[in-house]
Amino acid sequence: MAEYDTLMVEQRGGVTLITLNRPKALNALNSQVLAELLAALAAFDADATQGCAVLTGSEKAFAAGADIKEMSAQGFAEMYGGNFFGGYERLTQTRKPIIAAVAGYALGGGCELAMMCDFILAADTAKFGQPEIKLAVTPGMGGSQRLARAVGKAKAMEMCLTGRMIDAAEAERAGLVSRIVPAAELVEESVRTAQTIADMAPLAVLANKEMVNAAFETTLAQGVQFERRLFHGLFGTADQKEGMAAFVEKRPGQWTGK
Ligand code: CO8
């Protein structure tokens, strides 16, 4: 498996565990992290033995944002001309699911990175925020858009305009995270959840991810139509035959991914 400077990557059964590893900078995201993360996720997506990824950080910080030291001296020409961090959106094109396992700070780009994953499991120590306004800028990796969709206008607006952080309990109430886990169990529980997904029929996993994401891009009628077409399409797979036969025969399904 490839070695990275800013990430640790390991496979646990069908789960790829990716750990951001810039502890001295609280996992601040720079161009190297971006390049390595995209490479690690591309390798995960292409590996037929892997069914779900977990992206995590340290106990203190999932990621404290984009690297302020890397950005501070840049001008408009470098940022706009070089499409600074523009490649990050490619992360959302990963076809298999990615769970963000967040402990400690997920701020600015760190919160945005977590929201680009398919769902967030939060440690009870997690803190989410978009503090860019305090640096006289704004979110730049989709935060204003994804936060507004996740928690609604009022809370997103307050968070972006004041930079106020929310804790795990508030994040769960607001619908930003799927659930809260004790910090000491975060990685194990996230890997367990990811393995549950990795054990499902692979084509059904891709289809479920694709159709939930379609809810954010289409009208209700188009989304429902898209769902029905994918549902119909899965009846052309061997795994659908196996899954329904296994239910009737009261045994676990054996998937071929076909
Ligand atoms: N960038 C660079 N270095 C950082 C960052 C960061 N975002 N966050 C922390 N660090 C560094 C600190 O500079 C410090 O380094 P050193 O020891 O060399 O001084 C080290 O990490 C430890 O940090 P602290 O001493 O500050 O630790 P504390 O426990 O006192 O505080 C905080 C923790 C509250 C998380 C604090 O570090 C903090 O406020 N960090 C900055 C948070 C922030 O403002 N994030 C938003 C950044 S901007 C952004 O993310 C924009 C995203 C969009 C970009 C896309 C462009 C297209």
mmCIF file of C-alpha atoms and ligand atoms in Angstrom:
data_model
loop_
_atom_site.group_PDB
_atom_site.id
_atom_site.type_symbol
_atom_site.label_atom_id
_atom_site.label_comp_id
_atom_site.label_asym_id
_atom_site.label_seq_id
_atom_site.Cartn_x
_atom_site.Cartn_y
_atom_site.Cartn_z
ATOM 1 C CA MET A 1 0.000 0.000 0.000
ATOM 2 C CA ALA A 2 1.203 3.530 -0.803
ATOM 3 C CA GLU A 3 2.948 5.533 1.945
ATOM 4 C CA TYR A 4 1.925 9.119 2.647
ATOM 5 C CA ASP A 5 3.536 11.946 4.646
ATOM 6 C CA THR A 6 0.358 13.547 5.968
ATOM 7 C CA LEU A 7 -1.944 10.520 6.247
ATOM 8 C CA MET A 8 -1.892 7.067 7.730
ATOM 9 C CA VAL A 9 -3.840 4.517 5.722
ATOM 10 C CA GLU A 10 -4.649 0.997 6.840
ATOM 11 C CA GLN A 11 -7.079 -1.671 5.767
ATOM 12 C CA ARG A 12 -9.162 -3.384 8.453
ATOM 13 C CA GLY A 13 -11.134 -6.113 6.712
ATOM 14 C CA GLY A 14 -13.242 -4.371 4.088
ATOM 15 C CA VAL A 15 -12.685 -0.938 5.651
ATOM 16 C CA THR A 16 -10.028 1.588 4.667
ATOM 17 C CA LEU A 17 -9.141 3.730 7.695
ATOM 18 C CA ILE A 18 -7.542 7.042 6.707
ATOM 19 C CA THR A 19 -6.113 9.121 9.546
ATOM 20 C CA LEU A 20 -5.052 12.726 8.977
ATOM 21 C CA ASN A 21 -1.593 13.021 10.484
ATOM 22 C CA ARG A 22 -0.230 16.554 10.877
ATOM 23 C CA PRO A 23 -0.442 16.680 14.686
ATOM 24 C CA LYS A 24 1.710 19.796 15.117
ATOM 25 C CA ALA A 25 -0.703 21.832 12.982
ATOM 26 C CA LEU A 26 -3.886 20.199 14.358
ATOM 27 C CA ASN A 27 -4.267 18.471 10.986
ATOM 28 C CA ALA A 28 -4.552 21.766 9.087
ATOM 29 C CA LEU A 29 -5.252 20.996 5.445
ATOM 30 C CA ASN A 30 -2.642 22.088 2.902
ATOM 31 C CA SER A 31 -2.028 21.231 -0.741
ATOM 32 C CA GLN A 32 -0.065 18.111 0.187
ATOM 33 C CA VAL A 33 -2.869 16.765 2.394
ATOM 34 C CA LEU A 34 -5.292 17.428 -0.445
ATOM 35 C CA ALA A 35 -3.180 15.583 -3.011
ATOM 36 C CA GLU A 36 -2.555 12.637 -0.687
ATOM 37 C CA LEU A 37 -6.189 12.379 0.380
ATOM 38 C CA LEU A 38 -7.386 12.326 -3.216
ATOM 39 C CA ALA A 39 -4.793 9.639 -4.054
ATOM 40 C CA ALA A 40 -5.749 7.504 -1.034
ATOM 41 C CA LEU A 41 -9.450 7.759 -1.839
ATOM 42 C CA ALA A 42 -8.885 6.912 -5.509
ATOM 43 C CA ALA A 43 -6.953 3.790 -4.427
ATOM 44 C CA PHE A 44 -9.760 2.875 -1.996
ATOM 45 C CA ASP A 45 -12.432 3.338 -4.664
ATOM 46 C CA ALA A 46 -10.511 1.139 -7.113
ATOM 47 C CA ASP A 47 -9.854 -1.692 -4.620
ATOM 48 C CA ALA A 48 -12.549 -4.366 -4.938
ATOM 49 C CA THR A 49 -11.704 -5.750 -1.470
ATOM 50 C CA GLN A 50 -12.699 -2.443 0.172
ATOM 51 C CA GLY A 51 -16.315 -1.447 0.739
ATOM 52 C CA CYS A 52 -16.313 1.662 2.959
ATOM 53 C CA ALA A 53 -13.785 4.217 4.202
ATOM 54 C CA VAL A 54 -13.451 5.990 7.538
ATOM 55 C CA LEU A 55 -11.739 9.383 7.583
ATOM 56 C CA THR A 56 -10.569 10.517 10.998
ATOM 57 C CA GLY A 57 -8.094 12.825 12.712
ATOM 58 C CA SER A 58 -6.643 12.896 16.210
ATOM 59 C CA GLU A 59 -8.305 13.068 19.617
ATOM 60 C CA LYS A 60 -7.699 16.838 19.695
ATOM 61 C CA ALA A 61 -8.555 17.732 16.122
ATOM 62 C CA PHE A 62 -10.229 16.152 13.126
ATOM 63 C CA ALA A 63 -8.820 19.181 11.261
ATOM 64 C CA ALA A 64 -8.516 22.801 12.439
ATOM 65 C CA GLY A 65 -9.125 24.161 8.953
ATOM 66 C CA ALA A 66 -7.197 24.976 5.842
ATOM 67 C CA ASP A 67 -3.568 25.801 6.600
ATOM 68 C CA ILE A 68 -3.640 29.504 7.415
ATOM 69 C CA LYS A 69 0.147 29.719 7.132
ATOM 70 C CA GLU A 70 0.072 28.320 3.568
ATOM 71 C CA MET A 71 -2.711 30.691 2.505
ATOM 72 C CA SER A 72 -1.828 33.938 4.259
ATOM 73 C CA ALA A 73 0.581 35.411 1.693
ATOM 74 C CA GLN A 74 -1.337 34.319 -1.411
ATOM 75 C CA GLY A 75 -2.888 36.943 -3.671
ATOM 76 C CA PHE A 76 -5.936 36.827 -5.931
ATOM 77 C CA ALA A 77 -3.942 35.666 -8.965
ATOM 78 C CA GLU A 78 -2.475 32.684 -7.113
ATOM 79 C CA MET A 79 -5.774 31.714 -5.498
ATOM 80 C CA TYR A 80 -8.052 32.199 -8.509
ATOM 81 C CA GLY A 81 -5.539 31.453 -11.262
ATOM 82 C CA GLY A 82 -4.252 28.369 -9.445
ATOM 83 C CA ASN A 83 -7.792 27.257 -8.473
ATOM 84 C CA PHE A 84 -6.583 26.913 -4.884
ATOM 85 C CA PHE A 85 -8.122 23.824 -3.285
ATOM 86 C CA GLY A 86 -10.504 23.536 -6.266
ATOM 87 C CA GLY A 87 -9.627 19.844 -6.583
ATOM 88 C CA TYR A 88 -11.209 19.073 -3.220
ATOM 89 C CA GLU A 89 -14.629 18.627 -4.820
ATOM 90 C CA ARG A 90 -13.270 15.458 -6.466
ATOM 91 C CA LEU A 91 -13.469 13.859 -3.030
ATOM 92 C CA THR A 92 -17.255 13.885 -3.354
ATOM 93 C CA GLN A 93 -16.989 11.841 -6.544
ATOM 94 C CA THR A 94 -15.720 8.834 -4.585
ATOM 95 C CA ARG A 95 -18.333 6.217 -5.406
ATOM 96 C CA LYS A 96 -18.083 4.111 -2.251
ATOM 97 C CA PRO A 97 -19.155 5.586 1.104
ATOM 98 C CA ILE A 98 -16.853 7.571 3.375
ATOM 99 C CA ILE A 99 -17.690 8.065 7.061
ATOM 100 C CA ALA A 100 -16.139 11.078 8.826
ATOM 101 C CA ALA A 101 -15.208 10.116 12.397
ATOM 102 C CA VAL A 102 -14.797 13.465 14.140
ATOM 103 C CA ALA A 103 -13.212 14.039 17.549
ATOM 104 C CA GLY A 104 -12.095 17.468 18.737
ATOM 105 C CA TYR A 105 -12.001 20.438 16.377
ATOM 106 C CA ALA A 106 -13.578 20.309 12.922
ATOM 107 C CA LEU A 107 -13.210 23.957 11.971
ATOM 108 C CA GLY A 108 -13.317 25.810 8.673
ATOM 109 C CA GLY A 109 -11.990 23.457 6.005
ATOM 110 C CA GLY A 110 -12.068 20.669 8.617
ATOM 111 C CA CYS A 111 -15.822 21.046 9.060
ATOM 112 C CA GLU A 112 -16.182 21.311 5.288
ATOM 113 C CA LEU A 113 -14.132 18.149 4.764
ATOM 114 C CA ALA A 114 -16.307 16.262 7.268
ATOM 115 C CA MET A 115 -19.434 17.462 5.460
ATOM 116 C CA MET A 116 -18.058 16.215 2.114
ATOM 117 C CA CYS A 117 -18.092 12.707 3.567
ATOM 118 C CA ASP A 118 -21.328 10.700 3.438
ATOM 119 C CA PHE A 119 -22.142 11.014 7.111
ATOM 120 C CA ILE A 120 -20.458 12.156 10.289
ATOM 121 C CA LEU A 121 -20.076 10.152 13.486
ATOM 122 C CA ALA A 122 -19.075 12.540 16.265
ATOM 123 C CA ALA A 123 -17.163 11.884 19.453
ATOM 124 C CA ASP A 124 -18.662 13.617 22.477
ATOM 125 C CA THR A 125 -15.613 15.930 22.287
ATOM 126 C CA ALA A 126 -16.346 17.116 18.734
ATOM 127 C CA LYS A 127 -16.639 20.830 17.982
ATOM 128 C CA PHE A 128 -17.786 22.140 14.622
ATOM 129 C CA GLY A 129 -17.446 25.674 13.303
ATOM 130 C CA GLN A 130 -16.899 27.931 10.331
ATOM 131 C CA PRO A 131 -14.645 30.579 11.909
ATOM 132 C CA GLU A 132 -13.311 31.998 8.605
ATOM 133 C CA ILE A 133 -15.086 35.296 9.183
ATOM 134 C CA LYS A 134 -12.651 35.945 12.034
ATOM 135 C CA LEU A 135 -9.869 35.828 9.407
ATOM 136 C CA ALA A 136 -11.809 38.272 7.230
ATOM 137 C CA VAL A 137 -12.721 35.549 4.709
ATOM 138 C CA THR A 138 -15.492 32.985 4.179
ATOM 139 C CA PRO A 139 -15.774 29.206 3.895
ATOM 140 C CA GLY A 140 -14.173 28.142 0.596
ATOM 141 C CA MET A 141 -14.650 24.382 0.397
ATOM 142 C CA GLY A 142 -18.435 24.259 0.263
ATOM 143 C CA GLY A 143 -19.132 25.080 3.920
ATOM 144 C CA SER A 144 -21.743 27.765 3.409
ATOM 145 C CA GLN A 145 -23.674 25.508 1.038
ATOM 146 C CA ARG A 146 -23.374 22.146 2.791
ATOM 147 C CA LEU A 147 -23.873 23.581 6.291
ATOM 148 C CA ALA A 148 -27.023 25.419 5.185
ATOM 149 C CA ARG A 149 -28.382 22.201 3.690
ATOM 150 C CA ALA A 150 -27.440 20.177 6.793
ATOM 151 C CA VAL A 151 -28.593 22.456 9.620
ATOM 152 C CA GLY A 152 -30.854 24.999 7.904
ATOM 153 C CA LYS A 153 -30.411 28.697 7.252
ATOM 154 C CA ALA A 154 -30.682 30.075 10.792
ATOM 155 C CA LYS A 155 -27.929 28.021 12.388
ATOM 156 C CA ALA A 156 -25.689 28.070 9.292
ATOM 157 C CA MET A 157 -26.007 31.829 9.053
ATOM 158 C CA GLU A 158 -25.282 32.344 12.731
ATOM 159 C CA MET A 159 -22.266 30.021 12.595
ATOM 160 C CA CYS A 160 -20.813 31.674 9.478
ATOM 161 C CA LEU A 161 -21.462 35.245 10.662
ATOM 162 C CA THR A 162 -20.220 34.842 14.239
ATOM 163 C CA GLY A 163 -17.754 31.957 13.935
ATOM 164 C CA ARG A 164 -19.441 30.308 16.945
ATOM 165 C CA MET A 165 -18.525 26.668 17.428
ATOM 166 C CA ILE A 166 -21.188 24.083 18.207
ATOM 167 C CA ASP A 167 -20.538 21.019 20.327
ATOM 168 C CA ALA A 168 -21.448 17.428 19.486
ATOM 169 C CA ALA A 169 -24.855 17.579 21.218
ATOM 170 C CA GLU A 170 -25.888 20.723 19.324
ATOM 171 C CA ALA A 171 -24.553 19.231 16.084
ATOM 172 C CA GLU A 172 -26.648 16.105 16.614
ATOM 173 C CA ARG A 173 -29.785 18.112 17.443
ATOM 174 C CA ALA A 174 -29.229 20.158 14.281
ATOM 175 C CA GLY A 175 -28.816 17.080 12.081
ATOM 176 C CA LEU A 176 -25.164 17.724 11.195
ATOM 177 C CA VAL A 177 -24.022 14.380 12.633
ATOM 178 C CA SER A 178 -25.799 11.047 12.537
ATOM 179 C CA ARG A 179 -24.953 10.177 16.157
ATOM 180 C CA ILE A 180 -22.568 10.732 19.059
ATOM 181 C CA VAL A 181 -20.135 8.116 20.327
ATOM 182 C CA PRO A 182 -17.907 8.246 23.453
ATOM 183 C CA ALA A 183 -14.517 9.611 22.318
ATOM 184 C CA ALA A 184 -12.618 6.492 23.386
ATOM 185 C CA GLU A 185 -14.817 4.345 21.127
ATOM 186 C CA LEU A 186 -15.043 6.639 18.102
ATOM 187 C CA VAL A 187 -12.635 4.908 15.729
ATOM 188 C CA GLU A 188 -13.672 1.370 16.675
ATOM 189 C CA GLU A 189 -17.377 2.190 16.374
ATOM 190 C CA SER A 190 -16.814 3.986 13.051
ATOM 191 C CA VAL A 191 -14.871 1.038 11.652
ATOM 192 C CA ARG A 192 -17.609 -1.316 12.887
ATOM 193 C CA THR A 193 -20.264 0.801 11.166
ATOM 194 C CA ALA A 194 -18.151 0.943 8.014
ATOM 195 C CA GLN A 195 -17.743 -2.853 8.076
ATOM 196 C CA THR A 196 -21.538 -3.214 8.283
ATOM 197 C CA ILE A 197 -21.741 -1.208 5.058
ATOM 198 C CA ALA A 198 -18.815 -3.085 3.474
ATOM 199 C CA ASP A 199 -20.680 -6.359 4.155
ATOM 200 C CA MET A 200 -23.696 -5.244 2.080
ATOM 201 C CA ALA A 201 -24.089 -6.075 -1.617
ATOM 202 C CA PRO A 202 -21.619 -3.670 -3.323
ATOM 203 C CA LEU A 203 -23.908 -2.489 -6.139
ATOM 204 C CA ALA A 204 -26.691 -1.753 -3.650
ATOM 205 C CA VAL A 205 -24.232 0.317 -1.597
ATOM 206 C CA LEU A 206 -23.291 2.404 -4.637
ATOM 207 C CA ALA A 207 -26.952 2.843 -5.583
ATOM 208 C CA ASN A 208 -28.053 3.885 -2.086
ATOM 209 C CA LYS A 209 -25.269 6.477 -1.839
ATOM 210 C CA GLU A 210 -25.980 7.822 -5.307
ATOM 211 C CA MET A 211 -29.713 8.205 -4.716
ATOM 212 C CA VAL A 212 -29.472 9.908 -1.317
ATOM 213 C CA ASN A 213 -26.987 12.364 -2.846
ATOM 214 C CA ALA A 214 -29.396 12.981 -5.720
ATOM 215 C CA ALA A 215 -31.807 14.464 -3.152
ATOM 216 C CA PHE A 216 -29.488 17.472 -2.920
ATOM 217 C CA GLU A 217 -29.242 18.055 -6.665
ATOM 218 C CA THR A 218 -32.727 17.408 -8.099
ATOM 219 C CA THR A 219 -36.382 18.271 -7.698
ATOM 220 C CA LEU A 220 -38.446 15.802 -5.634
ATOM 221 C CA ALA A 221 -40.082 14.368 -8.766
ATOM 222 C CA GLN A 222 -36.733 13.868 -10.521
ATOM 223 C CA GLY A 223 -35.210 12.373 -7.390
ATOM 224 C CA VAL A 224 -38.066 9.931 -6.904
ATOM 225 C CA GLN A 225 -37.855 8.952 -10.573
ATOM 226 C CA PHE A 226 -34.079 8.440 -10.284
ATOM 227 C CA GLU A 227 -34.624 6.287 -7.187
ATOM 228 C CA ARG A 228 -37.209 4.117 -8.934
ATOM 229 C CA ARG A 229 -34.975 3.595 -11.986
ATOM 230 C CA LEU A 230 -32.036 2.517 -9.828
ATOM 231 C CA PHE A 231 -34.343 0.276 -7.763
ATOM 232 C CA HIS A 232 -35.637 -1.342 -10.963
ATOM 233 C CA GLY A 233 -32.078 -1.681 -12.263
ATOM 234 C CA LEU A 234 -30.925 -3.680 -9.251
ATOM 235 C CA PHE A 235 -33.362 -6.444 -10.292
ATOM 236 C CA GLY A 236 -30.864 -7.147 -13.075
ATOM 237 C CA THR A 237 -28.221 -8.148 -10.525
ATOM 238 C CA ALA A 238 -27.353 -11.594 -9.209
ATOM 239 C CA ASP A 239 -27.056 -10.135 -5.702
ATOM 240 C CA GLN A 240 -30.729 -9.090 -5.695
ATOM 241 C CA LYS A 241 -31.708 -12.698 -6.531
ATOM 242 C CA GLU A 242 -29.378 -13.965 -3.812
ATOM 243 C CA GLY A 243 -30.521 -11.359 -1.247
ATOM 244 C CA MET A 244 -34.198 -12.151 -1.634
ATOM 245 C CA ALA A 245 -33.602 -15.940 -1.799
ATOM 246 C CA ALA A 246 -31.459 -15.715 1.360
ATOM 247 C CA PHE A 247 -34.264 -13.858 3.160
ATOM 248 C CA VAL A 248 -36.815 -16.523 2.213
ATOM 249 C CA GLU A 249 -34.394 -19.326 3.194
ATOM 250 C CA LYS A 250 -33.565 -17.546 6.488
ATOM 251 C CA ARG A 251 -29.780 -17.393 5.888
ATOM 252 C CA PRO A 252 -27.252 -14.584 5.300
ATOM 253 C CA GLY A 253 -26.749 -13.500 1.687
ATOM 254 C CA GLN A 254 -23.487 -14.289 -0.106
ATOM 255 C CA TRP A 255 -22.623 -11.433 -2.450
ATOM 256 C CA THR A 256 -20.731 -11.580 -5.720
ATOM 257 C CA GLY A 257 -20.948 -7.890 -6.565
ATOM 258 C CA LYS A 258 -22.659 -8.868 -9.824
HETATM 259 N N1 CO8 B 1 -3.663 26.477 9.941
HETATM 260 C C1 CO8 B 1 -2.356 26.413 10.294
HETATM 261 N N2 CO8 B 1 -1.922 26.106 11.519
HETATM 262 C C2 CO8 B 1 -2.863 25.850 12.463
HETATM 263 C C3 CO8 B 1 -4.238 25.905 12.175
HETATM 264 C C4 CO8 B 1 -4.626 26.237 10.847
HETATM 265 N N3 CO8 B 1 -5.922 26.261 10.460
HETATM 266 N N4 CO8 B 1 -4.919 25.620 13.305
HETATM 267 C C5 CO8 B 1 -4.000 25.385 14.256
HETATM 268 N N5 CO8 B 1 -2.750 25.514 13.750
HETATM 269 C C6 CO8 B 1 -1.459 25.376 14.456
HETATM 270 C C7 CO8 B 1 -1.191 26.552 15.357
HETATM 271 O O1 CO8 B 1 -0.652 27.617 14.601
HETATM 272 C C8 CO8 B 1 -0.225 25.948 16.323
HETATM 273 O O2 CO8 B 1 1.047 25.890 15.718
HETATM 274 P P1 CO8 B 1 2.360 26.468 16.513
HETATM 275 O O3 CO8 B 1 2.475 25.528 17.674
HETATM 276 O O4 CO8 B 1 3.443 26.320 15.500
HETATM 277 O O5 CO8 B 1 2.014 27.845 16.906
HETATM 278 C C9 CO8 B 1 -0.720 24.515 16.485
HETATM 279 O O6 CO8 B 1 -1.520 24.264 15.328
HETATM 280 C C10 CO8 B 1 -1.568 24.300 17.715
HETATM 281 O O7 CO8 B 1 -2.629 25.266 17.688
HETATM 282 P P2 CO8 B 1 -2.973 26.223 18.943
HETATM 283 O O8 CO8 B 1 -1.744 26.491 19.747
HETATM 284 O O9 CO8 B 1 -3.719 27.399 18.404
HETATM 285 O O10 CO8 B 1 -3.929 25.242 19.766
HETATM 286 P P3 CO8 B 1 -5.107 25.670 20.771
HETATM 287 O O11 CO8 B 1 -5.493 24.415 21.460
HETATM 288 O O12 CO8 B 1 -4.680 26.841 21.606
HETATM 289 O O13 CO8 B 1 -6.307 26.179 19.833
HETATM 290 C C11 CO8 B 1 -7.793 26.072 17.924
HETATM 291 C C12 CO8 B 1 -6.955 25.278 18.965
HETATM 292 C C13 CO8 B 1 -8.960 26.760 18.617
HETATM 293 C C14 CO8 B 1 -8.333 25.048 16.931
HETATM 294 C C15 CO8 B 1 -6.904 27.113 17.229
HETATM 295 O O14 CO8 B 1 -5.717 26.464 16.766
HETATM 296 C C16 CO8 B 1 -7.535 27.787 16.056
HETATM 297 O O15 CO8 B 1 -8.371 28.668 16.227
HETATM 298 N N6 CO8 B 1 -7.128 27.411 14.795
HETATM 299 C C17 CO8 B 1 -7.577 28.034 13.601
HETATM 300 C C18 CO8 B 1 -9.017 27.666 13.269
HETATM 301 C C19 CO8 B 1 -9.468 28.368 12.016
HETATM 302 O O16 CO8 B 1 -9.546 29.573 11.936
HETATM 303 N N7 CO8 B 1 -9.775 27.576 10.963
HETATM 304 C C20 CO8 B 1 -10.237 28.088 9.718
HETATM 305 C C21 CO8 B 1 -9.073 28.275 8.766
HETATM 306 S S1 CO8 B 1 -9.528 29.007 7.226
HETATM 307 C C22 CO8 B 1 -10.262 27.752 6.377
HETATM 308 O O17 CO8 B 1 -10.350 26.640 6.827
HETATM 309 C C23 CO8 B 1 -10.805 28.091 5.035
HETATM 310 C C24 CO8 B 1 -11.213 26.818 4.284
HETATM 311 C C25 CO8 B 1 -11.479 27.102 2.833
HETATM 312 C C26 CO8 B 1 -10.233 27.071 2.004
HETATM 313 C C27 CO8 B 1 -10.547 26.716 0.574
HETATM 314 C C28 CO8 B 1 -9.910 27.729 -0.347
HETATM 315 C C29 CO8 B 1 -10.475 27.649 -1.735
#
